[in-house]
PDB file of N, CA and C in Angstrom:
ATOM      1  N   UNK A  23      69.340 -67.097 168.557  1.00 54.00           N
ATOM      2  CA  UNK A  23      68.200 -67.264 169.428  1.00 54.00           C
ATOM      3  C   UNK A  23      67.000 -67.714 168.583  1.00 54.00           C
ATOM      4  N   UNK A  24      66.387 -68.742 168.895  1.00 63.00           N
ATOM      5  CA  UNK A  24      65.047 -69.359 168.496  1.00 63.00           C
ATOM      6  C   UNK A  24      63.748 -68.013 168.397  1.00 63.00           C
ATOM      7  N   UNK A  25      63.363 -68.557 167.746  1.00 60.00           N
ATOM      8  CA  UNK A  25      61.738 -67.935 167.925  1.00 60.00           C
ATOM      9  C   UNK A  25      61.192 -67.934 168.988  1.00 60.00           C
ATOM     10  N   UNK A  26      61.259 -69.257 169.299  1.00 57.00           N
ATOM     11  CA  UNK A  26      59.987 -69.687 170.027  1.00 57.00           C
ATOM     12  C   UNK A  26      60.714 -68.825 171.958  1.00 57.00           C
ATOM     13  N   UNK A  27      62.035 -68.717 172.149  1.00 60.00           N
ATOM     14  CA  UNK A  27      62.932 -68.071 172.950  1.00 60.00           C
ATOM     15  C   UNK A  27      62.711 -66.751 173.534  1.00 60.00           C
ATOM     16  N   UNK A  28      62.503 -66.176 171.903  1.00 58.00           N
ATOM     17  CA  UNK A  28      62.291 -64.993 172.038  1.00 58.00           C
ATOM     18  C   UNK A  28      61.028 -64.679 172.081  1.00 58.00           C
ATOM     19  N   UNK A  29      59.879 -65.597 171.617  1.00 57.00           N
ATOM     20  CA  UNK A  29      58.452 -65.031 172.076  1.00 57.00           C
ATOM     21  C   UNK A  29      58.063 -65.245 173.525  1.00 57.00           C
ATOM     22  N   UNK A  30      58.842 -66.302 174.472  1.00 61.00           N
ATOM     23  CA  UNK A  30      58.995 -66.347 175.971  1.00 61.00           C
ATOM     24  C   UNK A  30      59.868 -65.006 176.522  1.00 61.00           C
ATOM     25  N   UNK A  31      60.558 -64.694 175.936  1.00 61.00           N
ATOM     26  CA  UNK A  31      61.766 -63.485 176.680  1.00 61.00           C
ATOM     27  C   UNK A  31      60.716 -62.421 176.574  1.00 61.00           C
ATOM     28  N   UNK A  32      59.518 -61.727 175.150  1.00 62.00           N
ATOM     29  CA  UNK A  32      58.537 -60.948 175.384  1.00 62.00           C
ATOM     30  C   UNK A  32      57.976 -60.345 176.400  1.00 62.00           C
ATOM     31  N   UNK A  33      57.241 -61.562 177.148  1.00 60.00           N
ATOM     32  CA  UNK A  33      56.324 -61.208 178.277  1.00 60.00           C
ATOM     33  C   UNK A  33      56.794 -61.047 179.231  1.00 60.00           C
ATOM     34  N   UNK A  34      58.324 -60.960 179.430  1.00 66.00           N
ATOM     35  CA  UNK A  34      58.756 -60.390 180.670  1.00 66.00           C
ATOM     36  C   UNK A  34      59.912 -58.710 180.352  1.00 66.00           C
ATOM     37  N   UNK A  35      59.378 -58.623 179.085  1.00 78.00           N
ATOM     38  CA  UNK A  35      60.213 -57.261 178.231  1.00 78.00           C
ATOM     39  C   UNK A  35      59.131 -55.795 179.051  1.00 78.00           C
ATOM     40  N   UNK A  36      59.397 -55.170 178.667  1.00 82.00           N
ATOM     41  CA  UNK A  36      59.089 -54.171 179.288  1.00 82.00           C
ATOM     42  C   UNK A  36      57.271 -54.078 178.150  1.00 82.00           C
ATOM     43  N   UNK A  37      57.678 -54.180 177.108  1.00 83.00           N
ATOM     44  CA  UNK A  37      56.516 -53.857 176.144  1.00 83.00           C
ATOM     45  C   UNK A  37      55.322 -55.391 176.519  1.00 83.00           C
ATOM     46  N   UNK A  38      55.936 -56.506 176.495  1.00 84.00           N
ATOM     47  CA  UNK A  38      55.381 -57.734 177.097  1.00 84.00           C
ATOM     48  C   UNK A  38      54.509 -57.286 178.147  1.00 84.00           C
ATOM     49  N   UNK A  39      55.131 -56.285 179.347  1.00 85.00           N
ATOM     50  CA  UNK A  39      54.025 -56.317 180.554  1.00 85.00           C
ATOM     51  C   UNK A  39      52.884 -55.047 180.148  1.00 85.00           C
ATOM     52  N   UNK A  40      53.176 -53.922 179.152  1.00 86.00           N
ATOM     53  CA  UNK A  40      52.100 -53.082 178.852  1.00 86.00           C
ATOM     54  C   UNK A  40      51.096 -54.039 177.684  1.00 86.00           C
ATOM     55  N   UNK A  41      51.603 -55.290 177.168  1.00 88.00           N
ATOM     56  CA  UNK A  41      50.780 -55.712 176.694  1.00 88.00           C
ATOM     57  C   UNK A  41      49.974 -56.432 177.238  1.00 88.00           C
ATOM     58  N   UNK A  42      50.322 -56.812 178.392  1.00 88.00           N
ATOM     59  CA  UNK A  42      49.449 -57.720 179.150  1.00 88.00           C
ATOM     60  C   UNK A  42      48.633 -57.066 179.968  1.00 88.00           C
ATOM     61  N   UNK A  43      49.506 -55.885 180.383  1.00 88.00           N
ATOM     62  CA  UNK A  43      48.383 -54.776 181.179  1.00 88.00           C
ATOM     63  C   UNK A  43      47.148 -54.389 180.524  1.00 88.00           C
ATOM     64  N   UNK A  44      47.260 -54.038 179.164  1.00 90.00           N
ATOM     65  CA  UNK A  44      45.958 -53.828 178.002  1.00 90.00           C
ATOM     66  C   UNK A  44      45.282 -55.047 178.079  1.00 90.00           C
ATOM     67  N   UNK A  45      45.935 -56.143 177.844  1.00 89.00           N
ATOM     68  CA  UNK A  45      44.937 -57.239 177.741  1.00 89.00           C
ATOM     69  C   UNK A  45      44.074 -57.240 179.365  1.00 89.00           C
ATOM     70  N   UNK A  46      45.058 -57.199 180.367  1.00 88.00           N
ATOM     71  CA  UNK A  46      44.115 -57.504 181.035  1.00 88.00           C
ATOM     72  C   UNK A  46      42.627 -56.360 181.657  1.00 88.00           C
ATOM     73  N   UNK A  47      43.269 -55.201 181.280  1.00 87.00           N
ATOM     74  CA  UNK A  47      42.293 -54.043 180.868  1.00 87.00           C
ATOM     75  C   UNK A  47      40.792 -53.931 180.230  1.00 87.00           C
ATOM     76  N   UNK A  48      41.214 -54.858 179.103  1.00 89.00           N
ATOM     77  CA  UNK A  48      40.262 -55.307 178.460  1.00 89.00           C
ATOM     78  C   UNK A  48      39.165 -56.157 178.961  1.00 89.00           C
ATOM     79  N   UNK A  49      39.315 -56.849 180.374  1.00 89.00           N
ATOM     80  CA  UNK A  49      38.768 -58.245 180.912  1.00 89.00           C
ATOM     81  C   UNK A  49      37.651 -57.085 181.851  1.00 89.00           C
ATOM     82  N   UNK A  50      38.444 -55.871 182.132  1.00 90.00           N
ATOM     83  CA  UNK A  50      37.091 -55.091 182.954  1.00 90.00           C
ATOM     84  C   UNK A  50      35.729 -54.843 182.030  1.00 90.00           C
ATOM     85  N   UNK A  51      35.909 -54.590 180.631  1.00 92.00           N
ATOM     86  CA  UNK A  51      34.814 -54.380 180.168  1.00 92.00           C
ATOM     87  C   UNK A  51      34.177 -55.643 180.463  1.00 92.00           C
ATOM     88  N   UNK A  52      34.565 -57.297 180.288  1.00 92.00           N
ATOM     89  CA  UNK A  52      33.703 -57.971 179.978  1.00 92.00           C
ATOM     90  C   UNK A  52      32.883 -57.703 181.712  1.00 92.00           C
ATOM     91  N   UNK A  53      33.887 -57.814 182.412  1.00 94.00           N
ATOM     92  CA  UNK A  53      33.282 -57.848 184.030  1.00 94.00           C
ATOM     93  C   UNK A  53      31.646 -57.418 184.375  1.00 94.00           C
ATOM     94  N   UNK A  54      32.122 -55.643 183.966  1.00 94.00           N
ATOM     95  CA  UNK A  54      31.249 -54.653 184.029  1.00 94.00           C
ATOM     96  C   UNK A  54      29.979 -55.231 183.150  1.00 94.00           C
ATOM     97  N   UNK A  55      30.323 -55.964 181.960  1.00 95.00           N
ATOM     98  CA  UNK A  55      29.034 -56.510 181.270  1.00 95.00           C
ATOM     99  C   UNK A  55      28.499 -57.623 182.077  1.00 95.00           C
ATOM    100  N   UNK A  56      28.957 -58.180 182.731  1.00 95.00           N
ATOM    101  CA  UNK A  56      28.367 -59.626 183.603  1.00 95.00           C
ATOM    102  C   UNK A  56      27.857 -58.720 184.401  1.00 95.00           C
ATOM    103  N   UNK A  57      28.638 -57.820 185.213  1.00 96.00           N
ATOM    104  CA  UNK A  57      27.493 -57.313 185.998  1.00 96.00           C
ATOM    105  C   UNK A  57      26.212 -56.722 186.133  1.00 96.00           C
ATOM    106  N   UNK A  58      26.224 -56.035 184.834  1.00 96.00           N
ATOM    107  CA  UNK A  58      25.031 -55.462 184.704  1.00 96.00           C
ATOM    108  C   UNK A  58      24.185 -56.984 184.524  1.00 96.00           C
ATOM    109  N   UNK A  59      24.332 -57.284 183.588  1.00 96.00           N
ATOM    110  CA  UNK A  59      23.342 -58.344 183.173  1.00 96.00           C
ATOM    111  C   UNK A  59      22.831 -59.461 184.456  1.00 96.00           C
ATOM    112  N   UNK A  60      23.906 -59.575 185.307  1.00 96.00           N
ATOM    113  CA  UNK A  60      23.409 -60.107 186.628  1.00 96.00           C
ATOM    114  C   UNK A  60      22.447 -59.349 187.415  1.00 96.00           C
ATOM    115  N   UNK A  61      22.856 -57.838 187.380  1.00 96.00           N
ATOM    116  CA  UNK A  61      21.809 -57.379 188.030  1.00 96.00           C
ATOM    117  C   UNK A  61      20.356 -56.905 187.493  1.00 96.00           C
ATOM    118  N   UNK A  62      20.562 -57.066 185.964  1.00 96.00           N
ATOM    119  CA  UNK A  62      19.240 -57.078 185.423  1.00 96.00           C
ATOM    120  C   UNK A  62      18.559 -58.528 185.620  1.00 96.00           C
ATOM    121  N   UNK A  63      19.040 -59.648 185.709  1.00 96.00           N
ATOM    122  CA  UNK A  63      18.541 -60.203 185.894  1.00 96.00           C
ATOM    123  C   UNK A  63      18.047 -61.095 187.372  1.00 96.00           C
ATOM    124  N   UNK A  64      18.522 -59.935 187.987  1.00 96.00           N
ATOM    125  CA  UNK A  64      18.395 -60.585 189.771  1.00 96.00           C
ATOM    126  C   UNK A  64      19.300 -61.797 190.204  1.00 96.00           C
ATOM    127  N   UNK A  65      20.354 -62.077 189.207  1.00 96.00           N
ATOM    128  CA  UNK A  65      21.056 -63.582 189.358  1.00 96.00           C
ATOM    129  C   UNK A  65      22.418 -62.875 190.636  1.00 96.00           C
ATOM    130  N   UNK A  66      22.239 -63.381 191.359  1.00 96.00           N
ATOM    131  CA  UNK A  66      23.006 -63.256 192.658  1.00 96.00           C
ATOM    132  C   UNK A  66      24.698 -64.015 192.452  1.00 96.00           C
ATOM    133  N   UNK A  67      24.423 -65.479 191.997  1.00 97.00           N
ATOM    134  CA  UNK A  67      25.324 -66.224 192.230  1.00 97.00           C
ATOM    135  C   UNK A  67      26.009 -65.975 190.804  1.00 97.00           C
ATOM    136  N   UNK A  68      25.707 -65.100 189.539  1.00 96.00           N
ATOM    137  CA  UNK A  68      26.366 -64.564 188.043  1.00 96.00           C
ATOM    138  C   UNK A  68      26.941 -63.223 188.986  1.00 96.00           C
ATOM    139  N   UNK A  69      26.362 -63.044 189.682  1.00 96.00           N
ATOM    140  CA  UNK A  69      27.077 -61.442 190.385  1.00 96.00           C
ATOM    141  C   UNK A  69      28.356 -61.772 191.010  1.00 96.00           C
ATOM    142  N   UNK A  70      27.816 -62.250 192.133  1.00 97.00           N
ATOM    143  CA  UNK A  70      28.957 -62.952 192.949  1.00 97.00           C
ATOM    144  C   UNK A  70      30.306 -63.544 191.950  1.00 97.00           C
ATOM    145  N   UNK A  71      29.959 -64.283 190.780  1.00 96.00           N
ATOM    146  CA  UNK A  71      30.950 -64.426 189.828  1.00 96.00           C
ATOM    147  C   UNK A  71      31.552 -63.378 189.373  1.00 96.00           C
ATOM    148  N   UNK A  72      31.073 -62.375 188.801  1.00 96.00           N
ATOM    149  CA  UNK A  72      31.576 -61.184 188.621  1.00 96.00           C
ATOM    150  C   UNK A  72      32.616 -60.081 189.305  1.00 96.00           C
ATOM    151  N   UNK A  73      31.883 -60.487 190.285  1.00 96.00           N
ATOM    152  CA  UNK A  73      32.733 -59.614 191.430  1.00 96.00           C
ATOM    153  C   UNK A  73      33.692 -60.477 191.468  1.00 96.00           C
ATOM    154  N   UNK A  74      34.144 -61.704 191.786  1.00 96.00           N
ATOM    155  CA  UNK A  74      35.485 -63.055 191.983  1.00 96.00           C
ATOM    156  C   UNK A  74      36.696 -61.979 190.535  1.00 96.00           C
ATOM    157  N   UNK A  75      36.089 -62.168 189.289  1.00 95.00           N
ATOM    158  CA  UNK A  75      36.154 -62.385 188.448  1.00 95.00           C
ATOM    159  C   UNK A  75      36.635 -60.730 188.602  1.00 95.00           C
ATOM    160  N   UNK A  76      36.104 -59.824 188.615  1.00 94.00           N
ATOM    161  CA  UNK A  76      36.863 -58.578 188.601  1.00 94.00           C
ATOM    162  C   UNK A  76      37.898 -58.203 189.366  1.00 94.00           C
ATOM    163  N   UNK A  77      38.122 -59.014 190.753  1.00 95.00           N
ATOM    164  CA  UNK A  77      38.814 -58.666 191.848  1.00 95.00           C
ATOM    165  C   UNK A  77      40.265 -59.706 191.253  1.00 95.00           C
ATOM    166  N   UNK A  78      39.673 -60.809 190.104  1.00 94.00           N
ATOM    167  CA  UNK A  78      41.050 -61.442 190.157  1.00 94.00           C
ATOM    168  C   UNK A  78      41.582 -60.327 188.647  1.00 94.00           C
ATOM    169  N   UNK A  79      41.057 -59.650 187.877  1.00 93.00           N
ATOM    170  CA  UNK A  79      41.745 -58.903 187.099  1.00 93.00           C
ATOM    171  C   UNK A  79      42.306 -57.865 187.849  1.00 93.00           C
ATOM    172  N   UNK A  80      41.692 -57.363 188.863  1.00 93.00           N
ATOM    173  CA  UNK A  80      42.944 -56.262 189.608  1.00 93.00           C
ATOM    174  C   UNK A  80      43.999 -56.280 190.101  1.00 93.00           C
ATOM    175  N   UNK A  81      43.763 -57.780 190.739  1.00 94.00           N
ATOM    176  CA  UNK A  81      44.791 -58.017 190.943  1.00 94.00           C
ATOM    177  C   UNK A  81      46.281 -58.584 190.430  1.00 94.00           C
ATOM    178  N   UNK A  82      45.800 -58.890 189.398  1.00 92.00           N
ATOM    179  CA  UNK A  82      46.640 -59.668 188.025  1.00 92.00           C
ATOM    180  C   UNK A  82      47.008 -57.909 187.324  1.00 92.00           C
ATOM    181  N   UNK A  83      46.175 -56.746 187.570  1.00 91.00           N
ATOM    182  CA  UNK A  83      46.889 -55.238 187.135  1.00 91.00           C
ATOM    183  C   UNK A  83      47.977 -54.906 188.173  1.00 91.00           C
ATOM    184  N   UNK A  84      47.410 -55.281 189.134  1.00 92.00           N
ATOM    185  CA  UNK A  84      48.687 -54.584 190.651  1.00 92.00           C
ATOM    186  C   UNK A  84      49.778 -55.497 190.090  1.00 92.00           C
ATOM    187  N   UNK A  85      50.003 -56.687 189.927  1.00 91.00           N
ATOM    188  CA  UNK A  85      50.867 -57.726 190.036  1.00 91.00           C
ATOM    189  C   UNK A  85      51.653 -57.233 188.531  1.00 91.00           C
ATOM    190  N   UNK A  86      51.025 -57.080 187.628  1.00 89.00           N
ATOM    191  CA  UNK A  86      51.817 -56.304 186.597  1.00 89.00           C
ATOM    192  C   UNK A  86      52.374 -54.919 186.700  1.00 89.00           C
ATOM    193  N   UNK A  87      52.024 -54.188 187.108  1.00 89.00           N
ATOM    194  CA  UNK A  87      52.233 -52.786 187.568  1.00 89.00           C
ATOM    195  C   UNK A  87      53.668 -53.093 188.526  1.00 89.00           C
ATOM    196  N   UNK A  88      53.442 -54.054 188.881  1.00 89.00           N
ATOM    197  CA  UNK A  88      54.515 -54.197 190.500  1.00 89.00           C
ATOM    198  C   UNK A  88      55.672 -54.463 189.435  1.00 89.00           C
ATOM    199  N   UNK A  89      55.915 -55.555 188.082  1.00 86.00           N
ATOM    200  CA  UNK A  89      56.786 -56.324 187.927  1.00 86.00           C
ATOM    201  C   UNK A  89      57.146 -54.937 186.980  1.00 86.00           C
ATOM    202  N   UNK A  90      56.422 -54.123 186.834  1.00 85.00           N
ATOM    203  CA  UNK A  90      56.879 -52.794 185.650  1.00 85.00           C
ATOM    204  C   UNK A  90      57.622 -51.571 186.356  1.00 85.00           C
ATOM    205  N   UNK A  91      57.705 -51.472 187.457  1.00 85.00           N
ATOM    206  CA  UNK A  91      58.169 -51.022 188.240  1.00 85.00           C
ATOM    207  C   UNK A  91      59.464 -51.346 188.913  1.00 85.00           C
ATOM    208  N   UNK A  92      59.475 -52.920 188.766  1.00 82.00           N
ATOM    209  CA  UNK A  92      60.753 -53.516 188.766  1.00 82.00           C
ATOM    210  C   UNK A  92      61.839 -53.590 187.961  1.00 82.00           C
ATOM    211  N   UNK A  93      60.990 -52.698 186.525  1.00 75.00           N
ATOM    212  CA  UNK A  93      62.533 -52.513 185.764  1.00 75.00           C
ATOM    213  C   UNK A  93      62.953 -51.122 185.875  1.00 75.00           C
ATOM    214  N   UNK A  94      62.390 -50.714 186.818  1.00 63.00           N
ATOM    215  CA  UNK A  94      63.374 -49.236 187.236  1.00 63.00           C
ATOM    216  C   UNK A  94      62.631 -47.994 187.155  1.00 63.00           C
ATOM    217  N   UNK A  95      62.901 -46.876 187.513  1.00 56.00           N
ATOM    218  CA  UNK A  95      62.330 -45.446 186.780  1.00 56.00           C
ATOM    219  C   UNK A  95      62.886 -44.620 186.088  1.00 56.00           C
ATOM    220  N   UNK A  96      63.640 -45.351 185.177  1.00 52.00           N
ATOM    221  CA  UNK A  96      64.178 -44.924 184.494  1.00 52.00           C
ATOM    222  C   UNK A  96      62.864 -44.175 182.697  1.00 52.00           C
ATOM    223  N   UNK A  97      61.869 -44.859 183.134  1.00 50.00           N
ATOM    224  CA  UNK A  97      60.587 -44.531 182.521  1.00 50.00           C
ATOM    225  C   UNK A  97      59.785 -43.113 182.651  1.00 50.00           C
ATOM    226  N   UNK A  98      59.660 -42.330 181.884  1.00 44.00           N
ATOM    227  CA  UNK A  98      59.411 -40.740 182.117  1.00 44.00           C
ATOM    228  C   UNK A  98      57.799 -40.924 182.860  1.00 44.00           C
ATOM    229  N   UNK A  99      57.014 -41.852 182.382  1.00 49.00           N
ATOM    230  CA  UNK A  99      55.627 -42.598 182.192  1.00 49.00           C
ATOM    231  C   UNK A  99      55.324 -42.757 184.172  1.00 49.00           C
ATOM    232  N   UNK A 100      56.317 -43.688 184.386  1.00 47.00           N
ATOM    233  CA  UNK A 100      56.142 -44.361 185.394  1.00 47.00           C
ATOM    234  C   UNK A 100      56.960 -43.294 186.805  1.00 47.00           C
ATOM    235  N   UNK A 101      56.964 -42.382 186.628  1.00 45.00           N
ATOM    236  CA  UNK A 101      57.328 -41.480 187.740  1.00 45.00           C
ATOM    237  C   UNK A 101      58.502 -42.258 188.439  1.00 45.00           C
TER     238      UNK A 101
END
């Protein structure tokens, strides 16, 4: 098996989707920072971005959560 094979087979490994879950974990801090700063600065349409922008990281968490769940419960973690 190639490298390059096995760094595609990753992100659908079980450790692949908790890594992507962290990464995308990580995208709430920036969120939460746009928001404040939108609302310090009265900018409506940086808010409105924010909010787009947080609602598409949750949903990119459900959508991972869903595909982690699809490899079974056989996971002590995942009830």
């Amino acid at each position: 098996m190639s490298a390059l094979s096995k760094a595609k087979g990753f992100k659908k490994s079980r450790s692949g989707l908790y890594v992507s879950m962290a990464t995308s974990a990580f995208g709430v801090i920036g969120v939460v920072k746009q928001i404040k700063k939108a609302r310090t600065e009265n900018d409506t349409l940086r808010l409105i971005d924010a909010v787009v922008t947080g609602a598409a990281v949750v949903t990119n968490l459900a959508i991972l959560y869903r595909e982690l769940k699809s490899f079974g419960d056989d996971d002590v973690l995942l009830g």
